[in-house]
CSV table of C-alpha atoms in Angstrom, one decimal:
chain,number,residue,atom,x,y,z
A,26,VAL,CA,0.2,-0.2,-0.3
A,27,PRO,CA,1.8,3.4,-1.2
A,28,ALA,CA,2.0,6.0,1.4
A,29,ALA,CA,-0.6,8.3,-0.1
A,30,MET,CA,-3.2,6.1,0.5
A,31,LEU,CA,-2.1,5.2,4.0
A,32,GLU,CA,-2.0,9.4,4.7
A,33,VAL,CA,-5.3,9.6,3.3
A,34,ALA,CA,-6.8,6.5,4.9
A,35,SER,CA,-5.7,7.8,8.2
A,36,ARG,CA,-8.7,10.5,7.8
A,37,LEU,CA,-11.3,7.9,7.6
A,38,GLY,CA,-11.4,7.4,11.4
A,39,ASP,CA,-11.6,11.5,11.7
A,40,PRO,CA,-15.1,12.4,14.1
A,41,GLU,CA,-16.5,14.6,11.5
A,42,ALA,CA,-18.1,12.4,8.5
A,43,GLU,CA,-17.8,15.5,6.3
A,44,VAL,CA,-13.8,14.2,6.2
A,45,ARG,CA,-14.2,10.9,6.1
A,46,ALA,CA,-16.3,11.5,2.8
A,47,GLN,CA,-13.6,13.7,1.6
A,48,ALA,CA,-11.2,11.0,2.3
A,49,ILE,CA,-13.3,8.5,0.3
A,50,GLU,CA,-13.3,10.6,-2.7
A,51,THR,CA,-9.7,11.1,-2.4
A,52,LEU,CA,-9.3,6.9,-1.8
A,53,ARG,CA,-11.3,6.5,-4.7
A,54,SER,CA,-8.8,8.3,-7.4
A,55,LEU,CA,-6.2,5.5,-6.5
A,56,THR,CA,-8.1,2.8,-8.9
A,57,GLN,CA,-4.2,1.3,-9.6
A,58,TYR,CA,-4.6,-0.1,-6.1
A,59,PRO,CA,-8.1,-2.1,-5.8
A,60,GLN,CA,-7.1,-4.3,-3.6
A,61,GLY,CA,-6.0,-1.6,-1.2
A,62,LEU,CA,-9.1,0.1,-2.0
A,63,LYS,CA,-11.2,-2.5,-0.9
A,64,THR,CA,-9.9,-3.3,2.5
A,65,TYR,CA,-10.4,0.4,3.3
A,66,LEU,CA,-13.7,1.0,1.7
A,67,GLU,CA,-15.5,-1.9,3.3
A,68,PRO,CA,-15.6,-1.2,7.0
A,69,MET,CA,-16.8,2.4,5.6
A,70,LEU,CA,-20.4,0.4,4.7
A,71,LYS,CA,-21.3,0.5,8.2
A,72,ASP,CA,-20.2,3.9,8.8
A,73,PRO,CA,-22.8,5.5,11.4
A,74,ASP,CA,-23.5,8.2,8.9
A,75,THR,CA,-25.2,7.8,5.7
A,76,LEU,CA,-23.3,9.7,3.3
A,77,VAL,CA,-20.2,8.1,4.1
A,78,ARG,CA,-21.6,4.9,3.5
A,79,CYS,CA,-23.3,5.9,0.1
A,80,ARG,CA,-19.5,6.9,-0.7
A,81,ALA,CA,-17.8,4.0,0.3
A,82,ALA,CA,-20.5,1.8,-1.6
A,83,VAL,CA,-20.3,3.8,-4.6
A,84,GLY,CA,-16.4,3.5,-4.6
A,85,LEU,CA,-16.5,-0.5,-3.8
A,86,LEU,CA,-19.0,-0.7,-7.0
A,87,ARG,CA,-16.9,1.1,-9.5
A,88,LEU,CA,-14.3,-1.3,-8.9
A,89,GLY,CA,-16.4,-4.2,-9.8
A,90,ASN,CA,-19.3,-6.3,-8.3
A,91,HIS,CA,-20.0,-5.5,-5.1
A,92,PRO,CA,-23.2,-7.1,-3.5
A,93,GLU,CA,-23.2,-6.2,-0.1
A,94,ALA,CA,-22.6,-2.3,-1.9
A,95,ARG,CA,-25.0,-3.0,-4.2
A,96,ASP,CA,-27.7,-4.3,-1.8
A,97,LEU,CA,-26.9,-1.2,0.8
A,98,LEU,CA,-28.0,1.0,-1.7
A,99,ARG,CA,-31.0,-0.8,-2.8
A,100,SER,CA,-32.3,-1.1,0.3
A,101,MET,CA,-31.4,2.4,1.7
A,102,SER,CA,-33.3,4.1,-1.1
A,103,VAL,CA,-36.4,2.2,-0.3
A,104,LEU,CA,-36.3,1.8,3.3
A,105,GLY,CA,-34.3,4.5,4.3
A,106,GLU,CA,-35.2,7.9,6.0
A,107,LEU,CA,-35.7,10.9,4.2
A,108,ASP,CA,-31.9,11.7,3.6
A,109,ASP,CA,-30.8,8.1,3.0
A,110,ARG,CA,-33.1,7.5,0.4
A,111,ILE,CA,-31.6,10.5,-1.3
A,112,HIS,CA,-28.0,9.8,-0.8
A,113,ALA,CA,-28.7,6.4,-1.7
A,114,ILE,CA,-30.8,7.3,-4.9
A,115,GLN,CA,-27.8,9.8,-6.1
A,116,ALA,CA,-25.0,7.0,-5.6
A,117,MET,CA,-27.0,4.4,-7.8
A,118,ALA,CA,-27.1,6.8,-10.3
A,119,GLU,CA,-23.3,8.0,-10.0
A,120,TRP,CA,-22.7,4.4,-10.2
A,121,GLY,CA,-24.3,3.9,-13.3
A,122,ASP,CA,-26.5,0.8,-12.2
A,123,LEU,CA,-28.8,0.1,-15.2
A,124,GLU,CA,-30.2,-2.8,-13.4
A,125,ALA,CA,-31.9,0.0,-10.7
A,126,PHE,CA,-33.6,1.8,-13.6
A,127,ALA,CA,-37.0,0.3,-12.6
A,128,LEU,CA,-36.6,1.2,-8.9
A,129,ILE,CA,-35.5,4.8,-9.1
A,130,GLU,CA,-38.5,4.6,-11.6
A,131,ASN,CA,-40.6,3.6,-8.8
A,132,GLU,CA,-39.8,6.2,-6.8
A,133,LEU,CA,-40.6,9.1,-8.9
A,134,VAL,CA,-44.1,7.4,-10.5
A,135,ASP,CA,-44.8,7.3,-6.5
A,136,GLN,CA,-47.1,10.4,-5.7
A,137,TYR,CA,-46.9,9.2,-1.7
A,138,ALA,CA,-43.3,9.6,-1.8
A,139,PRO,CA,-41.9,12.7,-0.7
A,140,SER,CA,-41.3,15.3,-2.8
A,141,PRO,CA,-37.0,15.5,-2.6
A,142,VAL,CA,-37.2,11.8,-3.1
A,143,ARG,CA,-39.2,12.2,-6.4
A,144,ARG,CA,-37.2,15.2,-7.4
A,145,THR,CA,-33.9,13.2,-6.8
A,146,ALA,CA,-35.3,10.1,-9.0
A,147,ALA,CA,-36.0,12.5,-11.5
A,148,ILE,CA,-32.8,13.8,-11.5
A,149,ALA,CA,-31.2,10.3,-11.5
A,150,LEU,CA,-32.9,9.0,-14.6
A,151,GLY,CA,-31.3,11.3,-16.3
A,152,SER,CA,-28.0,8.9,-15.8
A,153,CYS,CA,-30.2,5.6,-17.1
A,154,GLY,CA,-29.9,6.8,-20.5
A,155,ILE,CA,-32.8,7.5,-23.2
A,156,ASP,CA,-34.9,4.8,-22.1
A,157,ALA,CA,-35.6,7.2,-19.2
A,158,THR,CA,-37.0,9.7,-21.4
A,159,PRO,CA,-40.5,8.6,-21.4
A,160,VAL,CA,-41.1,9.0,-17.7
A,161,LEU,CA,-39.1,12.1,-17.2
A,162,LEU,CA,-41.4,13.9,-20.2
A,163,GLU,CA,-44.5,12.4,-18.2
A,164,ALA,CA,-43.3,14.1,-15.0
A,165,LEU,CA,-43.0,17.4,-16.4
A,166,SER,CA,-46.6,17.9,-16.1
A,167,ASP,CA,-46.6,16.7,-12.2
A,168,ASN,CA,-48.1,18.6,-9.9
A,169,ASP,CA,-45.3,19.3,-7.6
A,170,PRO,CA,-42.9,21.7,-9.1
A,171,SER,CA,-39.9,20.3,-7.6
A,172,VAL,CA,-40.9,17.1,-9.2
A,173,ARG,CA,-41.0,19.3,-12.5
A,174,GLU,CA,-37.6,20.8,-12.0
A,175,GLY,CA,-36.1,17.2,-11.2
A,176,ALA,CA,-37.3,15.6,-14.6
A,177,VAL,CA,-36.1,18.9,-16.8
A,178,LEU,CA,-32.7,18.4,-14.9
A,179,GLY,CA,-32.7,14.8,-15.6
A,180,LEU,CA,-33.8,15.4,-19.2
A,181,SER,CA,-31.0,17.6,-19.9
A,182,ARG,CA,-28.5,14.5,-18.9
A,183,ILE,CA,-29.6,12.7,-21.3
A,184,GLY,CA,-29.4,15.6,-23.6
A,185,PRO,CA,-30.2,16.5,-27.3
A,186,ARG,CA,-31.9,13.0,-28.1
A,187,THR,CA,-34.6,14.4,-26.2
A,188,LEU,CA,-35.7,17.4,-27.9
A,189,ASP,CA,-38.3,15.7,-30.4
A,190,GLY,CA,-40.0,14.3,-27.0
A,191,VAL,CA,-39.8,17.8,-25.2
A,192,LEU,CA,-41.0,19.7,-28.2
A,193,THR,CA,-44.3,17.2,-28.6
A,194,LYS,CA,-44.8,18.3,-24.7
A,195,LEU,CA,-45.7,21.9,-25.8
A,196,ALA,CA,-48.9,20.9,-26.8
A,197,ASP,CA,-50.0,19.7,-23.6
A,198,PRO,CA,-51.5,22.8,-21.1
A,199,ALA,CA,-50.5,20.5,-18.1
A,200,SER,CA,-46.4,20.2,-19.2
A,201,GLU,CA,-46.1,23.2,-21.6
A,202,ASP,CA,-44.4,25.2,-18.8
A,203,GLY,CA,-41.9,22.1,-18.0
A,204,ALA,CA,-41.4,21.9,-22.0
A,205,LEU,CA,-40.0,25.1,-22.2
A,206,GLN,CA,-37.9,25.2,-19.4
A,207,ALA,CA,-36.3,21.6,-20.6
A,208,LEU,CA,-35.7,23.6,-23.7
A,209,GLY,CA,-33.1,25.7,-22.3
A,210,TYR,CA,-30.8,23.1,-21.8
A,211,LEU,CA,-31.4,21.8,-25.1
A,212,PRO,CA,-30.4,22.6,-28.7
A,213,ALA,CA,-33.7,24.5,-29.6
A,214,THR,CA,-32.2,26.2,-32.5
A,215,GLN,CA,-32.6,22.3,-34.3
A,216,ALA,CA,-36.2,23.2,-34.1
A,217,GLU,CA,-36.8,26.7,-35.0
A,218,GLY,CA,-39.7,26.2,-37.3
A,219,GLN,CA,-41.9,24.2,-34.6
A,220,LEU,CA,-41.1,27.1,-31.9
A,221,ARG,CA,-42.1,29.9,-34.2
A,222,ALA,CA,-45.3,28.2,-35.2
A,223,TYR,CA,-45.6,28.0,-31.0
A,224,ALA,CA,-44.6,31.3,-30.5
A,225,GLN,CA,-47.0,32.5,-33.0
A,226,LYS,CA,-50.3,30.6,-31.7
A,227,ARG,CA,-49.4,31.6,-28.2
A,228,ILE,CA,-49.1,35.4,-29.4
A,229,SER,CA,-52.7,34.6,-31.2
A,230,SER,CA,-54.2,33.5,-28.0
A,231,ALA,CA,-53.2,36.1,-25.7
A,232,LEU,CA,-54.8,38.9,-28.4
A,233,ARG,CA,-57.9,36.8,-28.1
A,234,TYR,CA,-57.7,36.7,-24.4
A,235,ASN,CA,-56.9,40.3,-24.3
A,236,ASN,CA,-60.0,41.0,-26.2
A,237,LEU,CA,-62.2,39.1,-24.3
A,238,TRP,CA,-61.0,41.1,-21.5
A,239,ARG,CA,-62.1,44.3,-22.7
A,240,SER,CA,-65.3,42.9,-23.4
A,241,VAL,CA,-66.0,42.0,-19.8
A,242,ALA,CA,-63.6,44.5,-18.2
A,243,SER,CA,-65.9,47.2,-19.6
A,244,HIS,CA,-68.8,45.6,-18.1
A,245,ALA,CA,-67.2,44.6,-14.5
A,246,GLN,CA,-70.1,46.0,-12.1
A,247,ASP,CA,-69.5,43.3,-9.3
A,248,ALA,CA,-66.9,41.4,-8.1
A,249,PRO,CA,-67.4,37.7,-9.9
A,250,ILE,CA,-67.2,39.7,-13.0
A,251,GLN,CA,-64.3,41.2,-12.0
A,252,LEU,CA,-62.8,37.9,-11.3
A,253,LEU,CA,-63.4,36.8,-14.9
A,254,ALA,CA,-61.6,39.6,-16.3
A,255,ASP,CA,-58.7,39.6,-14.2
A,256,SER,CA,-58.5,35.8,-15.2
A,257,LEU,CA,-58.7,36.7,-18.4
A,258,ARG,CA,-56.0,39.5,-18.3
A,259,ASP,CA,-53.7,37.1,-16.8
A,260,ARG,CA,-54.1,34.1,-19.1
A,261,ALA,CA,-53.3,36.2,-22.1
A,262,ARG,CA,-50.3,37.8,-20.3
A,263,GLN,CA,-49.2,33.9,-19.3
A,264,ASP,CA,-49.7,33.3,-23.1
A,265,SER,CA,-47.2,35.9,-24.2
A,266,LEU,CA,-44.8,35.3,-21.5
A,267,LYS,CA,-44.8,31.8,-23.4
A,268,ALA,CA,-44.4,33.3,-26.6
A,269,LEU,CA,-41.5,35.2,-25.4
A,270,GLU,CA,-39.9,32.2,-23.8
A,271,ALA,CA,-40.0,30.4,-27.0
A,272,LEU,CA,-38.6,33.1,-28.9
A,273,SER,CA,-35.9,33.6,-26.5
A,274,LEU,CA,-34.7,30.2,-27.1
A,275,LEU,CA,-33.9,31.4,-30.6
A,276,ASN,CA,-31.6,34.5,-29.5
A,277,ASP,CA,-31.9,37.5,-27.7
A,278,ARG,CA,-32.0,35.1,-24.9
A,279,GLU,CA,-30.9,37.3,-21.8
A,280,THR,CA,-32.7,40.7,-23.1
A,281,ILE,CA,-35.7,38.7,-23.6
A,282,SER,CA,-35.2,36.9,-20.1
A,283,VAL,CA,-34.6,40.3,-18.3
A,284,ALA,CA,-37.6,42.0,-20.0
A,285,LYS,CA,-39.8,38.9,-19.0
A,286,ASP,CA,-38.7,39.8,-15.1
A,287,ASN,CA,-39.2,43.7,-15.8
A,288,LEU,CA,-42.8,42.9,-17.2
A,289,GLN,CA,-44.1,41.2,-13.9
A,290,SER,CA,-43.2,44.1,-11.8
A,291,GLN,CA,-45.6,46.1,-9.9
A,292,ASN,CA,-43.4,49.3,-10.9
A,293,PRO,CA,-44.6,50.8,-13.9
A,294,ASN,CA,-40.8,52.3,-14.9
A,295,GLN,CA,-39.5,49.1,-14.5
A,296,ARG,CA,-42.5,47.6,-17.1
A,297,ALA,CA,-42.5,50.6,-19.2
A,298,ASN,CA,-38.3,49.9,-19.0
A,299,ALA,CA,-39.2,46.2,-20.1
A,300,LEU,CA,-41.4,47.1,-23.3
A,301,GLU,CA,-38.9,49.6,-24.8
A,302,THR,CA,-36.6,46.9,-24.6
A,303,LEU,CA,-38.7,44.4,-26.2
A,304,GLU,CA,-39.2,46.8,-29.1
A,305,THR,CA,-35.2,46.3,-29.8
A,306,ILE,CA,-35.2,42.9,-30.3
A,307,ARG,CA,-34.7,40.7,-33.3
A,308,ASP,CA,-38.4,39.6,-33.3
A,309,ALA,CA,-39.7,43.0,-32.2
A,310,SER,CA,-42.5,43.2,-35.7
A,311,LEU,CA,-43.6,39.5,-34.4
A,312,ILE,CA,-44.7,40.3,-30.4
A,313,ARG,CA,-45.2,44.3,-30.7
A,314,PRO,CA,-48.9,43.5,-30.8
A,315,LEU,CA,-48.9,41.7,-27.3
A,316,LEU,CA,-47.0,45.3,-25.6
A,317,ASP,CA,-50.9,46.3,-25.3
A,318,LEU,CA,-51.1,43.8,-23.1
A,319,TRP,CA,-48.8,45.1,-20.2
A,320,GLU,CA,-50.0,48.6,-21.1
A,321,THR,CA,-52.3,50.9,-18.2
A,322,VAL,CA,-55.4,51.2,-20.3
A,323,LYS,CA,-59.1,52.3,-19.3
A,324,THR,CA,-62.0,49.9,-20.8
A,325,THR,CA,-64.5,51.5,-22.5
A,326,GLN,CA,-68.2,50.6,-22.8
A,327,THR,CA,-68.1,48.0,-25.8
A,328,ASN,CA,-71.2,46.7,-27.9
A,329,ASP,CA,-70.5,43.3,-26.5
A,330,HIS,CA,-73.7,41.9,-24.4
A,331,LEU,CA,-72.2,40.0,-21.5
A,332,ASP,CA,-74.7,37.4,-21.3
A,333,GLU,CA,-73.4,36.1,-24.8
A,334,VAL,CA,-70.0,36.6,-24.0
A,335,LEU,CA,-70.3,34.3,-20.5
A,336,ILE,CA,-72.4,31.6,-22.7
A,337,ASP,CA,-69.9,31.4,-25.4
A,338,LEU,CA,-66.8,31.1,-22.4
A,339,SER,CA,-68.8,28.9,-20.7
A,340,GLN,CA,-69.4,26.3,-23.7
A,341,HIS,CA,-66.2,26.5,-25.6
A,342,GLU,CA,-63.2,27.7,-23.3
A,343,THR,CA,-61.0,24.8,-23.3
A,344,ASP,CA,-59.4,25.8,-19.9
A,345,ASP,CA,-61.4,24.6,-17.0
A,346,TRP,CA,-60.7,27.7,-14.8
A,347,LEU,CA,-62.0,30.4,-17.2
A,348,ARG,CA,-65.0,28.6,-17.6
A,349,ALA,CA,-65.6,28.0,-14.0
A,350,CYS,CA,-65.2,31.9,-13.4
A,351,ALA,CA,-67.6,32.5,-16.2
A,352,VAL,CA,-70.2,30.0,-14.7
A,353,PHE,CA,-69.6,32.1,-11.7
A,354,ALA,CA,-70.1,35.3,-13.1
A,355,PHE,CA,-73.6,34.4,-14.5
A,356,THR,CA,-76.6,36.3,-13.0
A,357,PRO,CA,-79.6,33.4,-12.8
A,358,ASN,CA,-83.5,33.8,-14.0
A,359,LEU,CA,-81.8,37.2,-15.9
A,360,HIS,CA,-82.1,35.1,-19.2
A,361,ALA,CA,-83.7,31.9,-20.8
A,362,LYS,CA,-80.6,30.8,-22.1
A,363,THR,CA,-78.4,31.3,-19.3
A,364,ASN,CA,-80.6,29.4,-17.1
A,365,GLU,CA,-80.7,26.2,-20.0
A,366,THR,CA,-76.4,26.8,-19.9
A,367,LEU,CA,-76.4,26.5,-16.4
A,368,SER,CA,-78.6,23.3,-16.3
A,369,GLN,CA,-76.5,21.9,-18.8
A,370,LEU,CA,-73.4,22.5,-17.2
A,371,ALA,CA,-74.2,21.6,-13.8
A,372,LYS,CA,-75.0,17.9,-15.2
A,373,THR,CA,-72.5,17.4,-18.3
A,374,ASP,CA,-69.6,19.7,-18.1
A,375,LYS,CA,-65.9,17.5,-17.7
A,376,ASP,CA,-64.8,19.6,-14.9
A,377,PRO,CA,-66.5,18.3,-11.3
A,378,PHE,CA,-65.4,22.0,-10.6
A,379,VAL,CA,-67.4,23.8,-13.3
A,380,ARG,CA,-70.6,21.4,-12.6
A,381,GLU,CA,-70.0,22.2,-8.7
A,382,ILE,CA,-70.3,25.9,-9.6
A,383,ALA,CA,-72.9,25.4,-12.2
A,384,THR,CA,-75.6,23.9,-9.1
A,385,HIS,CA,-74.8,26.6,-6.9
A,386,LYS,CA,-75.9,29.1,-9.6
A,387,ILE,CA,-78.9,27.4,-9.9
A,388,GLN,CA,-79.6,26.6,-6.1
A,389,ILE,CA,-78.8,30.3,-5.0
A,390,GLY,CA,-79.4,30.9,-1.3
A,391,GLU,CA,-78.1,33.2,0.9
A,392,PRO,CA,-75.6,36.0,0.5
A,393,MET,CA,-72.1,35.3,1.4
A,394,ASP,CA,-71.5,36.8,4.9
A,395,THR,CA,-74.3,34.5,6.3
A,396,ILE,CA,-73.6,31.3,4.9
A,397,ALA,CA,-72.3,28.5,7.0
A,398,THR,CA,-69.6,27.4,4.4
A,399,LEU,CA,-67.9,29.3,1.9
A,400,SER,CA,-67.9,27.9,-2.2
A,401,ILE,CA,-64.3,28.0,-3.3
A,402,MET,CA,-65.1,30.8,-5.3
A,403,GLU,CA,-66.5,32.9,-2.5
A,404,ARG,CA,-63.6,32.3,-0.6
A,405,ILE,CA,-61.4,33.5,-3.5
A,406,LEU,CA,-63.1,37.0,-3.8
A,407,LEU,CA,-62.8,37.2,0.1
A,408,LEU,CA,-58.8,36.5,-0.3
A,409,ARG,CA,-58.5,39.1,-3.1
A,410,ARG,CA,-59.5,41.9,-0.3
A,411,VAL,CA,-56.6,40.6,1.2
A,412,PRO,CA,-53.2,43.0,0.9
A,413,LEU,CA,-51.0,40.1,1.7
A,414,LEU,CA,-52.1,38.2,-1.4
A,415,ALA,CA,-52.8,41.0,-3.5
A,416,ASP,CA,-50.0,39.9,-6.4
A,417,LEU,CA,-51.4,36.4,-6.6
A,418,SER,CA,-53.1,35.5,-9.9
A,419,PRO,CA,-56.7,34.6,-9.6
A,420,ALA,CA,-56.0,30.8,-10.5
A,421,ASP,CA,-53.2,30.9,-7.8
A,422,LEU,CA,-55.8,32.0,-5.1
A,423,LYS,CA,-58.1,29.5,-6.1
A,424,ARG,CA,-55.0,26.9,-4.8
A,425,VAL,CA,-54.7,29.1,-1.7
A,426,ALA,CA,-58.8,29.0,-0.9
A,427,ALA,CA,-58.4,25.3,-1.9
A,428,ILE,CA,-56.8,24.2,1.1
A,429,ALA,CA,-57.8,26.9,3.7
A,430,THR,CA,-59.7,26.1,6.4
A,431,GLU,CA,-63.1,27.1,8.0
A,432,HIS,CA,-63.7,28.1,11.9
A,433,HIS,CA,-66.6,29.1,13.8
A,434,PHE,CA,-66.5,31.0,17.4
A,435,LEU,CA,-69.4,32.3,19.8
A,436,ASP,CA,-68.7,35.6,21.7
A,437,GLY,CA,-66.4,35.6,23.9
A,438,GLU,CA,-63.8,32.2,22.6
A,439,ILE,CA,-60.6,32.6,22.4
A,440,ILE,CA,-59.6,32.2,19.3
A,441,PHE,CA,-55.7,32.3,20.3
A,442,GLU,CA,-54.1,33.5,23.5
A,443,GLN,CA,-50.9,36.2,23.8
A,444,ASP,CA,-47.4,34.3,24.0
A,445,GLU,CA,-48.3,31.0,22.1
A,446,PRO,CA,-46.6,29.4,19.0
A,447,GLY,CA,-48.7,31.5,16.2
A,448,ASP,CA,-48.6,29.1,13.1
A,449,GLU,CA,-52.1,29.9,11.7
A,450,MET,CA,-53.1,33.3,10.1
A,451,TYR,CA,-56.7,34.3,9.8
A,452,VAL,CA,-59.4,35.9,7.3
A,453,VAL,CA,-62.7,37.5,9.0
A,454,VAL,CA,-65.3,36.4,6.9
A,455,SER,CA,-68.2,37.5,9.5
A,456,GLY,CA,-68.1,39.5,12.7
A,457,GLU,CA,-65.6,41.2,14.4
A,458,VAL,CA,-62.7,40.3,16.5
A,459,ARG,CA,-61.0,42.0,19.6
A,460,VAL,CA,-57.1,42.3,19.6
A,461,LEU,CA,-55.9,42.1,23.3
A,462,VAL,CA,-53.1,42.9,25.2
A,463,ARG,CA,-52.1,42.0,28.6
A,464,ASN,CA,-50.1,43.8,31.1
A,465,GLY,CA,-48.6,42.6,33.8
A,466,ASN,CA,-51.5,43.1,36.1
A,467,HIS,CA,-53.4,40.3,34.0
A,468,ASN,CA,-56.0,43.2,33.1
A,469,ASP,CA,-56.8,42.6,28.9
A,470,LYS,CA,-56.6,45.8,27.1
A,471,GLU,CA,-58.4,46.1,23.8
A,472,VAL,CA,-56.1,47.4,21.0
A,473,ALA,CA,-57.5,46.9,17.8
A,474,ARG,CA,-61.0,45.0,16.0
A,475,ARG,CA,-60.7,43.4,12.8
A,476,LYS,CA,-64.2,43.0,10.9
A,477,ALA,CA,-64.9,41.0,7.6
A,478,GLY,CA,-61.9,41.0,4.7
A,479,GLU,CA,-59.3,41.8,7.5
A,480,THR,CA,-56.6,39.6,8.5
A,481,VAL,CA,-55.3,38.8,11.6
A,482,GLY,CA,-52.1,36.9,12.8
A,483,GLU,CA,-50.2,37.0,10.0
A,484,MET,CA,-47.0,38.2,11.4
A,485,SER,CA,-46.5,35.4,14.0
A,486,VAL,CA,-46.6,33.2,10.6
A,487,ILE,CA,-44.3,34.7,8.8
A,488,SER,CA,-41.9,35.8,11.4
A,489,GLY,CA,-42.5,32.3,13.7
A,490,ASP,CA,-42.6,34.3,16.8
A,491,LEU,CA,-45.0,34.3,19.4
A,492,ARG,CA,-48.1,35.6,19.2
A,493,SER,CA,-47.8,39.5,20.8
A,494,ALA,CA,-51.6,39.5,21.1
A,495,ALA,CA,-54.6,37.4,22.1
A,496,LEU,CA,-57.8,37.1,19.6
A,497,VAL,CA,-61.3,36.7,21.2
A,498,ALA,CA,-64.5,36.4,19.4
A,499,ALA,CA,-67.0,39.9,19.9
A,500,GLY,CA,-70.2,37.7,19.3
A,501,ASP,CA,-70.3,35.2,16.5
A,502,VAL,CA,-67.4,35.2,14.5
A,503,HIS,CA,-66.7,33.2,10.8
A,504,LEU,CA,-62.6,32.6,10.3
A,505,LEU,CA,-61.0,31.6,7.0
A,506,CYS,CA,-57.6,29.6,7.9
A,507,LEU,CA,-54.5,29.6,6.4
A,508,ASP,CA,-51.6,27.8,8.3
A,509,GLN,CA,-48.3,28.2,8.1
A,510,LYS,CA,-46.8,25.7,5.6
């Protein structure tokens, strides 16, 4: 055994796991002494640290078949704790264990597996070659953003051979964002014709939704119609951003990327700078019609009949969320065709959420501030009034509304105490709540009241500090609750 190996091996007994792992990496470079390597690495398979065990296993497997190291990694990847599983999957990918392909794939498609494990599995599949492409393409539509990102990185590892498959995913709305992200790692210029056609399609869609926004916004006299109008404009802008993303893959990537970020800023000066920048790029003539979408404009009354626009959207719109907003904006009993459309949608629409809204519209009952339970759409209208959530799109607010919970308190009930941990914030739906601060004499002093539409408790959720005051119901109170997670 050479002196260099002896010196490195002496660090395998270091109390710091990171030092031991680094020592293993150094030893692995000394492959000209395989027997010496095995002598030092095999005991490390029983190291108390997960990472050290995995590094030792990879080192042994690189020397040749080693059943103990192989079984260790496979067992840890399925049965270990979270970090164990992540390190083991990464190690199998580094080793290039094609026999473990099915095992890693199972970790990716297991919807009950932790997100970090599924993300790691997606990245690891990129080391398994072209055969992993189909499952990674499917993962581009995963509900978990971190898993989608893992699929993108996995496809980038496989490389240009995935280009055709990624391009086909541009036609799938669920996979579209992931496909655009993946194309950033691939030779997209080889598909210039397809990307220009895609960009033109997105531009046409953006202009269509912008025109619909103008038709609806000019009639926006109540909250449901305003929700539809804002959703239409958000969809128009999202389509325009996708068109810009596709064009950036062909040229002016950095310029367009900066402009995209500035377009989404709340600062009008930054948006103005972005519009000026886009006028200078190579495809300026192609995207010029989109610039109007980002200008601050006043809508004027149009000749469109709102009922006809709503009926057309509810019957022919392919976007489930926009169809739901259109149905929610209906005024029942005002128009015979409206009632007929609602009845049809309540029975036959492909989306259960749309069917639920149509059914609710037919059976309209008490106003929002008196009903016992809010519908998702009514929650969204309430959350739109919360300053903390003001920058979220209507579609994103739907996701927040879906995970919120409702609570009822009677007069005098304590909602939370001062100095207790705060992991929930509340939006007042109806009634009032008293904010009380207790002094050293245990006397409560009312310092504020919160009414319908106001929030309370958000600072403890954001900062993690203890509650600075107590919250008590002043009469019957109906609250919407969002937890810290």
